[in-house]
mmCIF file with all atom_site columns, C-alpha atoms in Angstrom:
data_model
loop_
_atom_site.group_PDB
_atom_site.id
_atom_site.type_symbol
_atom_site.label_atom_id
_atom_site.label_alt_id
_atom_site.label_comp_id
_atom_site.label_asym_id
_atom_site.label_entity_id
_atom_site.label_seq_id
_atom_site.pdbx_PDB_ins_code
_atom_site.Cartn_x
_atom_site.Cartn_y
_atom_site.Cartn_z
_atom_site.occupancy
_atom_site.B_iso_or_equiv
_atom_site.pdbx_formal_charge
_atom_site.auth_seq_id
_atom_site.auth_comp_id
_atom_site.auth_asym_id
_atom_site.auth_atom_id
_atom_site.pdbx_PDB_model_num
ATOM 1   C CA . UNK A 1 1   ? -42.761 62.880 15.951 1.00 41.00 ? 18  UNK A CA 1
ATOM 2   C CA . UNK A 1 2   ? -42.796 59.311 17.273 1.00 42.00 ? 19  UNK A CA 1
ATOM 3   C CA . UNK A 1 3   ? -46.108 57.516 17.670 1.00 39.00 ? 20  UNK A CA 1
ATOM 4   C CA . UNK A 1 4   ? -46.418 56.392 21.290 1.00 37.00 ? 21  UNK A CA 1
ATOM 5   C CA . UNK A 1 5   ? -49.943 54.977 21.073 1.00 39.00 ? 22  UNK A CA 1
ATOM 6   C CA . UNK A 1 6   ? -50.369 51.207 21.060 1.00 44.00 ? 23  UNK A CA 1
ATOM 7   C CA . UNK A 1 7   ? -50.726 49.582 17.693 1.00 46.00 ? 24  UNK A CA 1
ATOM 8   C CA . UNK A 1 8   ? -54.319 49.455 16.465 1.00 53.00 ? 25  UNK A CA 1
ATOM 9   C CA . UNK A 1 9   ? -53.768 45.861 15.355 1.00 54.00 ? 26  UNK A CA 1
ATOM 10  C CA . UNK A 1 10  ? -52.893 44.885 18.933 1.00 55.00 ? 27  UNK A CA 1
ATOM 11  C CA . UNK A 1 11  ? -56.143 46.470 20.166 1.00 91.00 ? 28  UNK A CA 1
ATOM 12  C CA . UNK A 1 12  ? -58.131 44.632 17.481 1.00 95.00 ? 29  UNK A CA 1
ATOM 13  C CA . UNK A 1 13  ? -56.455 41.349 18.394 1.00 94.00 ? 30  UNK A CA 1
ATOM 14  C CA . UNK A 1 14  ? -57.424 41.879 22.053 1.00 95.00 ? 31  UNK A CA 1
ATOM 15  C CA . UNK A 1 15  ? -61.004 42.692 21.028 1.00 95.00 ? 32  UNK A CA 1
ATOM 16  C CA . UNK A 1 16  ? -61.212 39.569 18.872 1.00 97.00 ? 33  UNK A CA 1
ATOM 17  C CA . UNK A 1 17  ? -59.709 37.433 21.646 1.00 97.00 ? 34  UNK A CA 1
ATOM 18  C CA . UNK A 1 18  ? -62.357 38.699 24.086 1.00 97.00 ? 35  UNK A CA 1
ATOM 19  C CA . UNK A 1 19  ? -65.127 38.184 21.519 1.00 97.00 ? 36  UNK A CA 1
ATOM 20  C CA . UNK A 1 20  ? -63.896 34.634 20.877 1.00 98.00 ? 37  UNK A CA 1
ATOM 21  C CA . UNK A 1 21  ? -63.887 33.920 24.634 1.00 98.00 ? 38  UNK A CA 1
ATOM 22  C CA . UNK A 1 22  ? -67.545 34.995 24.895 1.00 97.00 ? 39  UNK A CA 1
ATOM 23  C CA . UNK A 1 23  ? -68.471 32.918 21.811 1.00 98.00 ? 40  UNK A CA 1
ATOM 24  C CA . UNK A 1 24  ? -66.635 29.852 23.178 1.00 97.00 ? 41  UNK A CA 1
ATOM 25  C CA . UNK A 1 25  ? -68.410 30.303 26.517 1.00 98.00 ? 42  UNK A CA 1
ATOM 26  C CA . UNK A 1 26  ? -71.854 30.338 24.873 1.00 98.00 ? 43  UNK A CA 1
ATOM 27  C CA . UNK A 1 27  ? -70.918 27.314 22.739 1.00 97.00 ? 44  UNK A CA 1
ATOM 28  C CA . UNK A 1 28  ? -69.607 25.375 25.717 1.00 97.00 ? 45  UNK A CA 1
ATOM 29  C CA . UNK A 1 29  ? -72.853 26.016 27.607 1.00 97.00 ? 46  UNK A CA 1
ATOM 30  C CA . UNK A 1 30  ? -74.692 24.560 24.564 1.00 97.00 ? 47  UNK A CA 1
ATOM 31  C CA . UNK A 1 31  ? -76.624 27.845 24.371 1.00 97.00 ? 48  UNK A CA 1
ATOM 32  C CA . UNK A 1 32  ? -77.613 28.038 20.708 1.00 98.00 ? 49  UNK A CA 1
ATOM 33  C CA . UNK A 1 33  ? -79.619 31.235 21.275 1.00 97.00 ? 50  UNK A CA 1
ATOM 34  C CA . UNK A 1 34  ? -76.588 32.995 22.819 1.00 98.00 ? 51  UNK A CA 1
ATOM 35  C CA . UNK A 1 35  ? -74.325 31.759 20.005 1.00 98.00 ? 52  UNK A CA 1
ATOM 36  C CA . UNK A 1 36  ? -76.799 33.053 17.392 1.00 98.00 ? 53  UNK A CA 1
ATOM 37  C CA . UNK A 1 37  ? -76.916 36.423 19.204 1.00 97.00 ? 54  UNK A CA 1
ATOM 38  C CA . UNK A 1 38  ? -73.202 36.844 18.381 1.00 98.00 ? 55  UNK A CA 1
ATOM 39  C CA . UNK A 1 39  ? -74.136 37.331 14.692 1.00 98.00 ? 56  UNK A CA 1
ATOM 40  C CA . UNK A 1 40  ? -75.706 40.296 12.874 1.00 98.00 ? 57  UNK A CA 1
ATOM 41  C CA . UNK A 1 41  ? -79.216 39.715 11.500 1.00 97.00 ? 58  UNK A CA 1
ATOM 42  C CA . UNK A 1 42  ? -78.020 39.064 7.928  1.00 97.00 ? 59  UNK A CA 1
ATOM 43  C CA . UNK A 1 43  ? -74.965 36.982 8.873  1.00 98.00 ? 60  UNK A CA 1
ATOM 44  C CA . UNK A 1 44  ? -73.799 33.921 6.967  1.00 98.00 ? 61  UNK A CA 1
ATOM 45  C CA . UNK A 1 45  ? -72.218 30.787 8.422  1.00 98.00 ? 62  UNK A CA 1
ATOM 46  C CA . UNK A 1 46  ? -70.429 28.610 5.870  1.00 97.00 ? 63  UNK A CA 1
ATOM 47  C CA . UNK A 1 47  ? -69.545 25.225 7.408  1.00 95.00 ? 64  UNK A CA 1
ATOM 48  C CA . UNK A 1 48  ? -67.549 22.470 5.682  1.00 93.00 ? 65  UNK A CA 1
ATOM 49  C CA . UNK A 1 49  ? -70.846 20.833 4.634  1.00 91.00 ? 66  UNK A CA 1
ATOM 50  C CA . UNK A 1 50  ? -71.142 23.546 1.927  1.00 93.00 ? 67  UNK A CA 1
ATOM 51  C CA . UNK A 1 51  ? -74.449 24.749 3.388  1.00 94.00 ? 68  UNK A CA 1
ATOM 52  C CA . UNK A 1 52  ? -75.168 28.473 3.432  1.00 97.00 ? 69  UNK A CA 1
ATOM 53  C CA . UNK A 1 53  ? -76.735 29.241 6.793  1.00 98.00 ? 70  UNK A CA 1
ATOM 54  C CA . UNK A 1 54  ? -78.350 32.685 6.943  1.00 97.00 ? 71  UNK A CA 1
ATOM 55  C CA . UNK A 1 55  ? -79.788 34.721 9.757  1.00 94.00 ? 72  UNK A CA 1
ATOM 56  C CA . UNK A 1 56  ? -80.412 34.141 13.444 1.00 94.00 ? 73  UNK A CA 1
ATOM 57  C CA . UNK A 1 57  ? -83.055 31.399 13.184 1.00 96.00 ? 74  UNK A CA 1
ATOM 58  C CA . UNK A 1 58  ? -80.966 29.203 10.865 1.00 97.00 ? 75  UNK A CA 1
ATOM 59  C CA . UNK A 1 59  ? -77.769 29.917 12.826 1.00 98.00 ? 76  UNK A CA 1
ATOM 60  C CA . UNK A 1 60  ? -79.429 28.958 16.105 1.00 98.00 ? 77  UNK A CA 1
ATOM 61  C CA . UNK A 1 61  ? -80.807 25.756 14.522 1.00 97.00 ? 78  UNK A CA 1
ATOM 62  C CA . UNK A 1 62  ? -77.374 24.858 13.082 1.00 97.00 ? 79  UNK A CA 1
ATOM 63  C CA . UNK A 1 63  ? -75.597 25.190 16.426 1.00 97.00 ? 80  UNK A CA 1
ATOM 64  C CA . UNK A 1 64  ? -78.421 23.423 18.301 1.00 97.00 ? 81  UNK A CA 1
ATOM 65  C CA . UNK A 1 65  ? -77.791 20.513 15.914 1.00 94.00 ? 82  UNK A CA 1
ATOM 66  C CA . UNK A 1 66  ? -74.093 20.500 16.819 1.00 93.00 ? 83  UNK A CA 1
ATOM 67  C CA . UNK A 1 67  ? -74.952 20.508 20.516 1.00 95.00 ? 84  UNK A CA 1
ATOM 68  C CA . UNK A 1 68  ? -77.407 17.634 20.127 1.00 92.00 ? 85  UNK A CA 1
ATOM 69  C CA . UNK A 1 69  ? -74.595 15.800 18.327 1.00 88.00 ? 86  UNK A CA 1
ATOM 70  C CA . UNK A 1 70  ? -72.462 16.101 21.454 1.00 91.00 ? 87  UNK A CA 1
ATOM 71  C CA . UNK A 1 71  ? -70.076 18.890 20.458 1.00 93.00 ? 88  UNK A CA 1
ATOM 72  C CA . UNK A 1 72  ? -68.481 20.741 23.362 1.00 94.00 ? 89  UNK A CA 1
ATOM 73  C CA . UNK A 1 73  ? -65.143 22.103 24.621 1.00 96.00 ? 90  UNK A CA 1
ATOM 74  C CA . UNK A 1 74  ? -64.889 24.605 21.758 1.00 97.00 ? 91  UNK A CA 1
ATOM 75  C CA . UNK A 1 75  ? -61.822 26.837 21.632 1.00 97.00 ? 92  UNK A CA 1
ATOM 76  C CA . UNK A 1 76  ? -60.847 29.583 19.204 1.00 98.00 ? 93  UNK A CA 1
ATOM 77  C CA . UNK A 1 77  ? -57.212 30.719 19.051 1.00 97.00 ? 94  UNK A CA 1
ATOM 78  C CA . UNK A 1 78  ? -56.427 33.880 17.072 1.00 97.00 ? 95  UNK A CA 1
ATOM 79  C CA . UNK A 1 79  ? -53.976 33.473 14.192 1.00 97.00 ? 96  UNK A CA 1
ATOM 80  C CA . UNK A 1 80  ? -54.351 37.004 12.823 1.00 96.00 ? 97  UNK A CA 1
ATOM 81  C CA . UNK A 1 81  ? -56.703 39.951 13.268 1.00 96.00 ? 98  UNK A CA 1
ATOM 82  C CA . UNK A 1 82  ? -57.089 43.395 11.787 1.00 96.00 ? 99  UNK A CA 1
ATOM 83  C CA . UNK A 1 83  ? -59.564 45.943 10.608 1.00 95.00 ? 100 UNK A CA 1
ATOM 84  C CA . UNK A 1 84  ? -60.854 49.369 11.455 1.00 92.00 ? 101 UNK A CA 1
ATOM 85  C CA . UNK A 1 85  ? -63.635 51.127 13.328 1.00 91.00 ? 102 UNK A CA 1
ATOM 86  C CA . UNK A 1 86  ? -66.317 49.476 11.140 1.00 95.00 ? 103 UNK A CA 1
ATOM 87  C CA . UNK A 1 87  ? -65.126 46.044 10.009 1.00 97.00 ? 104 UNK A CA 1
ATOM 88  C CA . UNK A 1 88  ? -62.782 43.588 11.746 1.00 97.00 ? 105 UNK A CA 1
ATOM 89  C CA . UNK A 1 89  ? -61.460 40.339 10.313 1.00 98.00 ? 106 UNK A CA 1
ATOM 90  C CA . UNK A 1 90  ? -59.724 37.442 11.934 1.00 98.00 ? 107 UNK A CA 1
ATOM 91  C CA . UNK A 1 91  ? -58.458 33.963 11.301 1.00 98.00 ? 108 UNK A CA 1
ATOM 92  C CA . UNK A 1 92  ? -58.316 31.321 13.993 1.00 98.00 ? 109 UNK A CA 1
ATOM 93  C CA . UNK A 1 93  ? -57.515 27.746 14.833 1.00 98.00 ? 110 UNK A CA 1
ATOM 94  C CA . UNK A 1 94  ? -60.553 26.036 16.311 1.00 97.00 ? 111 UNK A CA 1
ATOM 95  C CA . UNK A 1 95  ? -60.943 22.839 18.236 1.00 97.00 ? 112 UNK A CA 1
ATOM 96  C CA . UNK A 1 96  ? -63.853 20.998 19.835 1.00 96.00 ? 113 UNK A CA 1
ATOM 97  C CA . UNK A 1 97  ? -64.816 17.582 21.051 1.00 94.00 ? 114 UNK A CA 1
ATOM 98  C CA . UNK A 1 98  ? -67.655 15.659 19.483 1.00 89.00 ? 115 UNK A CA 1
ATOM 99  C CA . UNK A 1 99  ? -68.982 12.146 19.333 1.00 87.00 ? 116 UNK A CA 1
ATOM 100 C CA . UNK A 1 100 ? -68.833 9.490  16.646 1.00 83.00 ? 117 UNK A CA 1
ATOM 101 C CA . UNK A 1 101 ? -71.989 7.611  15.618 1.00 81.00 ? 118 UNK A CA 1
ATOM 102 C CA . UNK A 1 102 ? -71.159 4.921  18.192 1.00 86.00 ? 119 UNK A CA 1
ATOM 103 C CA . UNK A 1 103 ? -70.977 7.542  20.964 1.00 83.00 ? 120 UNK A CA 1
ATOM 104 C CA . UNK A 1 104 ? -67.208 7.434  21.382 1.00 88.00 ? 121 UNK A CA 1
ATOM 105 C CA . UNK A 1 105 ? -65.264 10.701 21.659 1.00 87.00 ? 122 UNK A CA 1
ATOM 106 C CA . UNK A 1 106 ? -63.955 12.371 18.543 1.00 89.00 ? 123 UNK A CA 1
ATOM 107 C CA . UNK A 1 107 ? -61.697 15.425 18.426 1.00 93.00 ? 124 UNK A CA 1
ATOM 108 C CA . UNK A 1 108 ? -62.488 18.008 15.753 1.00 92.00 ? 125 UNK A CA 1
ATOM 109 C CA . UNK A 1 109 ? -60.672 21.107 14.617 1.00 95.00 ? 126 UNK A CA 1
ATOM 110 C CA . UNK A 1 110 ? -59.557 23.260 11.749 1.00 96.00 ? 127 UNK A CA 1
ATOM 111 C CA . UNK A 1 111 ? -59.208 26.824 10.579 1.00 98.00 ? 128 UNK A CA 1
ATOM 112 C CA . UNK A 1 112 ? -61.882 29.537 10.702 1.00 98.00 ? 129 UNK A CA 1
ATOM 113 C CA . UNK A 1 113 ? -62.273 32.937 9.075  1.00 98.00 ? 130 UNK A CA 1
ATOM 114 C CA . UNK A 1 114 ? -64.450 35.622 10.625 1.00 98.00 ? 131 UNK A CA 1
ATOM 115 C CA . UNK A 1 115 ? -65.639 39.037 9.512  1.00 98.00 ? 132 UNK A CA 1
ATOM 116 C CA . UNK A 1 116 ? -67.141 41.193 12.255 1.00 98.00 ? 133 UNK A CA 1
ATOM 117 C CA . UNK A 1 117 ? -69.173 44.391 12.063 1.00 97.00 ? 134 UNK A CA 1
ATOM 118 C CA . UNK A 1 118 ? -68.636 46.868 14.871 1.00 96.00 ? 135 UNK A CA 1
ATOM 119 C CA . UNK A 1 119 ? -71.917 47.711 16.598 1.00 96.00 ? 136 UNK A CA 1
ATOM 120 C CA . UNK A 1 120 ? -73.039 51.134 17.856 1.00 95.00 ? 137 UNK A CA 1
ATOM 121 C CA . UNK A 1 121 ? -71.934 50.165 21.388 1.00 94.00 ? 138 UNK A CA 1
ATOM 122 C CA . UNK A 1 122 ? -68.447 49.263 20.097 1.00 92.00 ? 139 UNK A CA 1
ATOM 123 C CA . UNK A 1 123 ? -68.931 45.499 20.396 1.00 94.00 ? 140 UNK A CA 1
ATOM 124 C CA . UNK A 1 124 ? -68.204 43.100 17.548 1.00 97.00 ? 141 UNK A CA 1
ATOM 125 C CA . UNK A 1 125 ? -70.816 40.867 15.926 1.00 98.00 ? 142 UNK A CA 1
ATOM 126 C CA . UNK A 1 126 ? -70.125 38.295 13.253 1.00 98.00 ? 143 UNK A CA 1
ATOM 127 C CA . UNK A 1 127 ? -71.155 39.036 9.663  1.00 98.00 ? 144 UNK A CA 1
ATOM 128 C CA . UNK A 1 128 ? -69.375 36.044 8.099  1.00 98.00 ? 145 UNK A CA 1
ATOM 129 C CA . UNK A 1 129 ? -68.091 32.823 9.677  1.00 98.00 ? 146 UNK A CA 1
ATOM 130 C CA . UNK A 1 130 ? -66.550 30.091 7.603  1.00 97.00 ? 147 UNK A CA 1
ATOM 131 C CA . UNK A 1 131 ? -64.643 27.078 8.847  1.00 96.00 ? 148 UNK A CA 1
ATOM 132 C CA . UNK A 1 132 ? -63.221 23.748 7.746  1.00 94.00 ? 149 UNK A CA 1
#
C-alpha cells in the first residue's frame, strides 16, 4: 500500500521555518525577553565566545548585550531539519548586521545548530542553540 501522506521531514522543516521566522522577528525588534521566551527553562546557548549561557535570565542578558552592540537584521535559513513528536533538530545559515567598535556597519554570519523540545501545545522551544 502506497503512503500518500506528506513526508514527516517536510512538516518538521515547515515547523522549523515558522519557528525561525518568529525568533528572527523577536531578534529584529531587539526584544531580548521575547527571544529568551523561545527557549526551555534549562536551555543552553553556546556562542563562538565559548561561554555556556544557561536559562532564561542569562539568555535574555546575552541577547540584550547583542542588541546594545547594534546587532539587527537577523535571518535564519534552514539547511536541514528532522526529528519526531518530542525532539526536533535543525541546522541553519544565519546572518545579521552589527557594528564595529568605530560604529561602522559589519556583516556577521555563520552556521547554527538547534535542538528543540516540542511543548504540550505542539510548539517548539529551543533546548540547545550553538553557532559560529
